[in-house]
Amino acid sequence: MKTYTTIQGDCWDLIAFKIYGEEKYMKLLAEANLSLLDYLIFPPGTVINVPDIPDDYDTEETVFWRDEDDEDEEPYSSVEEDEEDNEPYSPVEEDEDE
């Protein structure tokens, strides 16, 4: 099996695009590298197995973290809806004497 060695900033879909020309093959990469599924962005030097694309490979299915069922979920926000202070946070304090 061929391998690919990651560089800084590589992620599943980017690697699939580099190797196969389309991001839709990222599931194929993930299936061939189950021990690396905890990575979203790879550290440089990670060796990834690169399988050939089977003739009957179904590109309609995707990896679990891109499942369409997630589209119905509300996006996470750390800001409460009833917060009145819309001023952006600044770590710099203004001097009251000026």
mmCIF file of C-alpha atoms in Angstrom:
data_model
loop_
_atom_site.group_PDB
_atom_site.id
_atom_site.type_symbol
_atom_site.label_atom_id
_atom_site.label_comp_id
_atom_site.label_asym_id
_atom_site.label_seq_id
_atom_site.Cartn_x
_atom_site.Cartn_y
_atom_site.Cartn_z
ATOM 1 C CA MET A 1 0.000 0.000 0.000
ATOM 2 C CA LYS A 2 1.223 3.496 -0.783
ATOM 3 C CA THR A 3 1.805 5.991 2.021
ATOM 4 C CA TYR A 4 1.662 9.764 2.396
ATOM 5 C CA THR A 5 3.699 11.735 4.935
ATOM 6 C CA THR A 6 1.845 14.766 6.277
ATOM 7 C CA ILE A 7 3.074 18.316 6.363
ATOM 8 C CA GLN A 8 1.949 21.026 8.764
ATOM 9 C CA GLY A 9 -1.740 21.873 8.287
ATOM 10 C CA ASP A 10 -2.764 18.644 6.555
ATOM 11 C CA CYS A 11 -6.269 17.384 7.396
ATOM 12 C CA TRP A 12 -8.350 14.478 6.061
ATOM 13 C CA ASP A 13 -10.136 16.290 3.252
ATOM 14 C CA LEU A 14 -7.027 18.184 2.130
ATOM 15 C CA ILE A 15 -4.998 14.981 1.954
ATOM 16 C CA ALA A 16 -7.773 13.261 -0.021
ATOM 17 C CA PHE A 17 -7.803 16.181 -2.444
ATOM 18 C CA LYS A 18 -4.010 16.107 -2.827
ATOM 19 C CA ILE A 19 -3.917 12.354 -3.454
ATOM 20 C CA TYR A 20 -7.161 11.577 -5.279
ATOM 21 C CA GLY A 21 -8.149 14.984 -6.657
ATOM 22 C CA GLU A 22 -11.411 15.115 -4.666
ATOM 23 C CA GLU A 23 -12.282 15.486 -0.979
ATOM 24 C CA LYS A 24 -15.008 12.838 -1.225
ATOM 25 C CA TYR A 25 -12.386 10.110 -0.768
ATOM 26 C CA MET A 26 -11.507 11.183 2.772
ATOM 27 C CA LYS A 27 -13.654 8.336 4.144
ATOM 28 C CA LEU A 28 -11.518 5.871 2.191
ATOM 29 C CA LEU A 29 -8.418 7.354 3.837
ATOM 30 C CA ALA A 30 -10.026 7.280 7.282
ATOM 31 C CA GLU A 31 -11.034 3.627 6.883
ATOM 32 C CA ALA A 32 -7.434 2.735 6.003
ATOM 33 C CA ASN A 33 -6.060 4.656 9.002
ATOM 34 C CA LEU A 34 -8.368 3.885 11.926
ATOM 35 C CA SER A 35 -5.635 4.513 14.492
ATOM 36 C CA LEU A 36 -5.406 8.138 13.295
ATOM 37 C CA LEU A 37 -9.097 9.068 13.550
ATOM 38 C CA ASP A 38 -8.505 11.288 16.583
ATOM 39 C CA TYR A 39 -6.592 13.741 14.403
ATOM 40 C CA LEU A 40 -8.421 16.537 12.643
ATOM 41 C CA ILE A 41 -5.210 18.350 11.712
ATOM 42 C CA PHE A 42 -2.167 16.130 11.510
ATOM 43 C CA PRO A 43 1.222 16.884 12.986
ATOM 44 C CA PRO A 44 3.970 17.008 10.365
ATOM 45 C CA GLY A 45 5.595 13.663 9.634
ATOM 46 C CA THR A 46 2.557 11.443 10.250
ATOM 47 C CA VAL A 47 2.564 8.509 7.826
ATOM 48 C CA ILE A 48 -0.866 7.752 6.354
ATOM 49 C CA ASN A 49 -1.797 4.622 4.409
ATOM 50 C CA VAL A 50 -3.144 5.449 0.941
ATOM 51 C CA PRO A 51 -5.315 2.688 -0.533
ATOM 52 C CA ASP A 52 -6.284 2.433 -4.184
ATOM 53 C CA ILE A 53 -9.879 3.425 -4.918
ATOM 54 C CA PRO A 54 -11.995 0.270 -5.361
ATOM 55 C CA ASP A 55 -14.106 0.196 -8.535
ATOM 56 C CA ASP A 56 -17.299 -0.181 -6.484
ATOM 57 C CA TYR A 57 -16.435 2.428 -3.817
ATOM 58 C CA ASP A 58 -19.501 4.393 -2.635
ATOM 59 C CA THR A 59 -18.583 8.078 -2.393
ATOM 60 C CA GLU A 60 -22.093 9.016 -1.243
ATOM 61 C CA GLU A 61 -21.351 7.868 2.290
ATOM 62 C CA THR A 62 -19.160 10.122 4.359
ATOM 63 C CA VAL A 63 -17.162 9.922 7.556
ATOM 64 C CA PHE A 64 -19.098 9.981 10.802
ATOM 65 C CA TRP A 65 -18.204 13.563 11.734
ATOM 66 C CA ARG A 66 -19.700 14.874 8.479
ATOM 67 C CA ASP A 67 -22.942 12.927 8.760
ATOM 68 C CA GLU A 68 -25.985 14.762 7.384
ATOM 69 C CA ASP A 69 -27.927 14.071 10.594
ATOM 70 C CA ASP A 70 -25.849 16.785 12.257
ATOM 71 C CA GLU A 71 -27.313 19.497 10.015
ATOM 72 C CA ASP A 72 -30.435 19.714 12.203
ATOM 73 C CA GLU A 73 -28.476 20.488 15.357
ATOM 74 C CA GLU A 74 -28.254 24.026 16.659
ATOM 75 C CA PRO A 75 -24.788 25.530 16.288
ATOM 76 C CA TYR A 76 -22.961 25.935 19.581
ATOM 77 C CA SER A 77 -22.491 29.422 20.936
ATOM 78 C CA SER A 78 -20.847 30.412 24.190
ATOM 79 C CA VAL A 79 -22.868 33.653 24.215
ATOM 80 C CA GLU A 80 -26.175 33.554 26.060
ATOM 81 C CA GLU A 81 -29.145 34.915 24.114
ATOM 82 C CA ASP A 82 -30.182 37.316 26.863
ATOM 83 C CA GLU A 83 -26.748 38.896 27.371
ATOM 84 C CA GLU A 84 -27.097 42.662 27.038
ATOM 85 C CA ASP A 85 -23.415 43.605 26.927
ATOM 86 C CA ASN A 86 -22.499 43.499 23.263
ATOM 87 C CA GLU A 87 -19.151 45.209 23.770
ATOM 88 C CA PRO A 88 -16.264 43.110 22.500
ATOM 89 C CA TYR A 89 -13.948 41.822 25.194
ATOM 90 C CA SER A 90 -10.648 43.647 25.473
ATOM 91 C CA PRO A 91 -7.875 42.442 27.776
ATOM 92 C CA VAL A 92 -6.513 45.994 27.891
ATOM 93 C CA GLU A 93 -7.903 48.129 30.698
ATOM 94 C CA GLU A 94 -8.316 51.852 30.147
ATOM 95 C CA ASP A 95 -6.618 54.188 32.604
ATOM 96 C CA GLU A 96 -9.281 56.279 34.386
ATOM 97 C CA ASP A 97 -6.833 59.140 35.114
ATOM 98 C CA GLU A 98 -6.524 60.163 31.481
#
